Coordinates of C-alpha atoms and ligand atoms in Angstrom, one line a residue:
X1 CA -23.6 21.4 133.6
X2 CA -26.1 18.6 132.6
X3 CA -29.2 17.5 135.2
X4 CA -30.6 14.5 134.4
X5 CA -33.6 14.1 136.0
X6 CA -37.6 13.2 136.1
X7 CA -40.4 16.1 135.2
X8 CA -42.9 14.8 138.3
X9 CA -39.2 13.6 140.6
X10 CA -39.8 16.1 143.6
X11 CA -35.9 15.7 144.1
X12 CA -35.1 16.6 140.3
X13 CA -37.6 19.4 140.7
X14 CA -35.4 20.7 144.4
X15 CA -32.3 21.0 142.1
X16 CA -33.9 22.4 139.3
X17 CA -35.2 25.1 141.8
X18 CA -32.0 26.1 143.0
X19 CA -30.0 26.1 139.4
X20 CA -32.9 28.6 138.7
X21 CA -32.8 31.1 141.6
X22 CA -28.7 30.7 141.4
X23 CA -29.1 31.9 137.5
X24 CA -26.6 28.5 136.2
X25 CA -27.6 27.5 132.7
X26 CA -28.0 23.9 132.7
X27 CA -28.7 20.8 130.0
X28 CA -31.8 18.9 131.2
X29 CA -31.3 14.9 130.3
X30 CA -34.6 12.9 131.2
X31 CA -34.9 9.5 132.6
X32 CA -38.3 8.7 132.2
X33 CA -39.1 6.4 136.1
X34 CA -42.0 4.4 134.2
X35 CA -40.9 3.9 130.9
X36 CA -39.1 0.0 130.0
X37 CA -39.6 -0.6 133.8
X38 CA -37.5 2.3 134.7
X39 CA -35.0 3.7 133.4
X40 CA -33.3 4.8 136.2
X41 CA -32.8 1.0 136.9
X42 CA -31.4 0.6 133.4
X43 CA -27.6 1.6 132.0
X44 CA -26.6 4.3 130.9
X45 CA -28.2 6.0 134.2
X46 CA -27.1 3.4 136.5
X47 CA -23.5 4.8 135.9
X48 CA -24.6 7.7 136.8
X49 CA -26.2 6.6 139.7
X50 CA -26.0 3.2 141.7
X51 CA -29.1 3.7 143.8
X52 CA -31.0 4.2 140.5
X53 CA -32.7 7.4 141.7
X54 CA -33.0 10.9 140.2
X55 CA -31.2 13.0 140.0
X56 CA -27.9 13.1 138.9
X57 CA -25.6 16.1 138.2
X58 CA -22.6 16.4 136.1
X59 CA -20.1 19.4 136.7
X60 CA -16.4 19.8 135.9
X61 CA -16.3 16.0 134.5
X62 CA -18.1 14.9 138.2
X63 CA -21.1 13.5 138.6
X64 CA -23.3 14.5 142.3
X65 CA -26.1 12.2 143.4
X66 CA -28.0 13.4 146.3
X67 CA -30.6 16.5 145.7
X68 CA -29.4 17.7 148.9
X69 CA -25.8 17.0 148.6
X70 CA -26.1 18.6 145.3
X71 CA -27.6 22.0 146.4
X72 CA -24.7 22.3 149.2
X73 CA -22.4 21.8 146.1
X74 CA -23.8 24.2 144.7
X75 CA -24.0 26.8 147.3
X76 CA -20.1 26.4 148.0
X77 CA -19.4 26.7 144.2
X78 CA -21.6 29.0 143.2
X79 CA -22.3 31.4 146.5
X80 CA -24.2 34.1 145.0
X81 CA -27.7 33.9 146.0
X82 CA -26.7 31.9 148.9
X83 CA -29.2 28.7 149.8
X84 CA -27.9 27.7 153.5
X85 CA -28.1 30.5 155.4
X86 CA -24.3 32.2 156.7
X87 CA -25.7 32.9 160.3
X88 CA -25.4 28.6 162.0
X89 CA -28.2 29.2 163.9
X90 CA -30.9 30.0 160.7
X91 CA -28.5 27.6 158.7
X92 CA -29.8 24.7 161.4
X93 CA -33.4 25.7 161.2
X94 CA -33.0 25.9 157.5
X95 CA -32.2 22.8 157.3
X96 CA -34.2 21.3 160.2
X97 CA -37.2 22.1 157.3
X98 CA -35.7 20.8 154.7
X99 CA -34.8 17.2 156.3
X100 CA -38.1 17.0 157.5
X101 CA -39.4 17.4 154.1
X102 CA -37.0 15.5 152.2
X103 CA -35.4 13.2 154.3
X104 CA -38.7 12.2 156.6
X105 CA -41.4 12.5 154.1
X106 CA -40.2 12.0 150.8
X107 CA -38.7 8.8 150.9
X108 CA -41.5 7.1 152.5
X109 CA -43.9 8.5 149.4
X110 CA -41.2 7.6 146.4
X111 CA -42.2 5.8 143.4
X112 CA -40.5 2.5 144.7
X113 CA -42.2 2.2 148.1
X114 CA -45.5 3.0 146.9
X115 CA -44.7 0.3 144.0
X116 CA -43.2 -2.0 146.4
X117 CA -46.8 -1.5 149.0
X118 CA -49.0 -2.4 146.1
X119 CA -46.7 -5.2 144.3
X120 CA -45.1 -6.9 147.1
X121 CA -47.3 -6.3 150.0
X122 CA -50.7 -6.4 148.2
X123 CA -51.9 -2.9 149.4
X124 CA -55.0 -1.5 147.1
X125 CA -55.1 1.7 145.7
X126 CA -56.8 2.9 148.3
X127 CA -54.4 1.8 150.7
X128 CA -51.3 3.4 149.0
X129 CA -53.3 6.8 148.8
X130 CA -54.0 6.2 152.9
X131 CA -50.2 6.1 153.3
X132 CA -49.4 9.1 151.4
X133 CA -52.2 11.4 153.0
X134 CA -51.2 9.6 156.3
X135 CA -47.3 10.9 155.6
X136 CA -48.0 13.7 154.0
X137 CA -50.6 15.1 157.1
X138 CA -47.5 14.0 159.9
X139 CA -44.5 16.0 158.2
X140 CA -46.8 19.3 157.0
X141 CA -48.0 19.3 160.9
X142 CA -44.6 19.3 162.0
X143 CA -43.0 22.3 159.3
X144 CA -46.5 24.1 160.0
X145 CA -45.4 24.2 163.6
X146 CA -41.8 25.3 163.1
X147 CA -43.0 28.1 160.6
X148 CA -44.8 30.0 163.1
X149 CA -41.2 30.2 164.6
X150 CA -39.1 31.2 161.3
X151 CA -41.6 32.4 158.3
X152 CA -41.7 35.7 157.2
X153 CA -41.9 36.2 153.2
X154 CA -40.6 32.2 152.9
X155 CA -40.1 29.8 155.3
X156 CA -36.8 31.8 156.9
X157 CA -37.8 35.0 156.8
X158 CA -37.9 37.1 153.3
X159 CA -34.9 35.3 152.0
X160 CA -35.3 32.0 149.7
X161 CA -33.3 28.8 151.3
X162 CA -33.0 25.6 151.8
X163 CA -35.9 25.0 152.8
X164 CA -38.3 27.0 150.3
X165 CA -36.7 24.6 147.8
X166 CA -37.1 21.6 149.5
X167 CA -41.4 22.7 150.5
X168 CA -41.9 23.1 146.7
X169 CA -42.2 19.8 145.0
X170 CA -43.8 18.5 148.8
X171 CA -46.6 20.8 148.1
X172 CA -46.4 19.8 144.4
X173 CA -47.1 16.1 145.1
X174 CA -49.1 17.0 148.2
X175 CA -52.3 18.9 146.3
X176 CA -51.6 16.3 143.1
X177 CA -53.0 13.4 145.5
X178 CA -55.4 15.7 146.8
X179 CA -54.4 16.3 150.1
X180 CA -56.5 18.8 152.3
X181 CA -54.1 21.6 152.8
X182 CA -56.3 23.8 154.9
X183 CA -54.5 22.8 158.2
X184 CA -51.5 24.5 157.2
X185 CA -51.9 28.2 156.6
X186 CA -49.0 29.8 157.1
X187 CA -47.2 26.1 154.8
X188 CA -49.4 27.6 151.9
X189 CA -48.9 31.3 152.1
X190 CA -44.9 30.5 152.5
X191 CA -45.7 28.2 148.8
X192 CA -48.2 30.9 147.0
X193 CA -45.1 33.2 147.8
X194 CA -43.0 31.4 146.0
X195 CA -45.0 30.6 142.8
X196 CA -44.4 34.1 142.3
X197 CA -41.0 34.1 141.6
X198 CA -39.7 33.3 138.1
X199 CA -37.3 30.8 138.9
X200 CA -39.7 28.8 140.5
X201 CA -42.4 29.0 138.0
X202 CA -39.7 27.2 135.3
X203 CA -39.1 24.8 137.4
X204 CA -42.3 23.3 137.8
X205 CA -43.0 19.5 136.2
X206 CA -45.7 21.0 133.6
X207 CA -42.8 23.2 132.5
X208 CA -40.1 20.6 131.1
X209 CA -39.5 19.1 128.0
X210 CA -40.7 16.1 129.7
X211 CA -43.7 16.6 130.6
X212 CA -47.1 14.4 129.8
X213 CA -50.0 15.7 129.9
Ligands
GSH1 N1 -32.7 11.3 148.6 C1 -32.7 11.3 147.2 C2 -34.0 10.8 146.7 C3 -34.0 10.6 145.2 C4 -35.4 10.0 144.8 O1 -36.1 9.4 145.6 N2 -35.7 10.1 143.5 C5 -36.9 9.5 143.0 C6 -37.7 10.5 142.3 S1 -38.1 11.9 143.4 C7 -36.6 8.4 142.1 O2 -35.7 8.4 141.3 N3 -37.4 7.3 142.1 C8 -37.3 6.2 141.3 C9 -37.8 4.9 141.9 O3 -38.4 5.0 143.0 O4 -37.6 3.9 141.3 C10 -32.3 12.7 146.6 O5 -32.7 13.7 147.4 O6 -31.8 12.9 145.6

């Protein structure tokens, strides 16, 4: 199995999670999102992936794009330590979480948009660092609320899903631009949680070959 993905890439980082807690060894490829312009824009990657975005995971001589489409994957292939939860009814709320985070909030706050504010639209640095707060405050209001319904130990109860590995890299990116994470208590207790668990602590950015200080 080969990852390829991006140290600081909060959907590199969701896959990287879930290889962990599933115990699958893995080869870790980097594309490196600044370097030459991007080489995620760049062949050999763009083979990989036409919509030039980390990651990209090869298994069995196929390649999965889609951090999300990747972890289902994995959850059907490898179904020990089950991600999506068996019962519909937690697998919905599960994944309620986890869209909000990665499909609502993420995209908004990738690398390309925030280059694409500044370049294109002349936004300062200032501005950009409004619309990420901004974002970042209107999706972590939302999962707060939902958590008071579902959290236990992680965000569904005391077992690790979906949606643990998709609050990770949020919070990740969330305290690296500072945000004030006070309004969301139960957000960060769910997150301290699970810093503590070993597959989680190798996935973080600081801890790949990649890395830059
Ligand atoms: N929905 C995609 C998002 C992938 C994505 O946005 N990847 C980012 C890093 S987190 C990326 O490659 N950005 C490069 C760019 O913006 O040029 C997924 O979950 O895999």
């Amino acid at each position: 199995m080969i990852l390829h993905g991006y140290w600081r890439s909060s959907a590199s980082y969701r896959v990287r999670v879930a290889l962990n807690l599933k115990e699958l060894e893995y080869e870790y490829r980097p594309v490196h999102l600044l370097k030459d312009g991007g080489q995620q824009k760049l062949e050999p990657y763009t083979a990989l992936n036409p919509a030039q975005l980390v990651p990209t995971l090869e298994h069995n001589g196929h390649k999965f794009n889609q951090s999300l489409a990747i972890i289902e994957y994995l959850d059907s292939v490898f179904p020990e330590t089950k991600l999506i939860p068996a019962d519909p009814v937690e697998a919905a709320k599960a994944r309620t979480i986890a869209f909000d985070l990665a499909c609502e909030l993420q995209p908004i706050t990738n690398l390309r948009v925030l280059q694409y504010l500044v370049g294109e639209l002349g936004q300062s640095e200032e501005g950009k660092l409004a619309w990420i707060h901004h974002w970042i405050h209107k999706a972590f209001t939302s999962v707060e609320a939902r958590l008071q319904d579902t959290a236990g130990y992680f965000c569904m109860g005391d077992e690790v899903t979906i949606a643990d590995v998709c609050l990770i890299p949020q919070v990740y990116n969330a305290q690296r631009f500072n945000v004030d994470l006070t309004p969301y208590p139960v957000l960060m207790t769910v997150y301290d949680n699970l810093q503590q668990l070993e597959a989680v602590q190798k996935a973080r950015p600081e801890a790949q070959p990649d890395a830059q200080a």
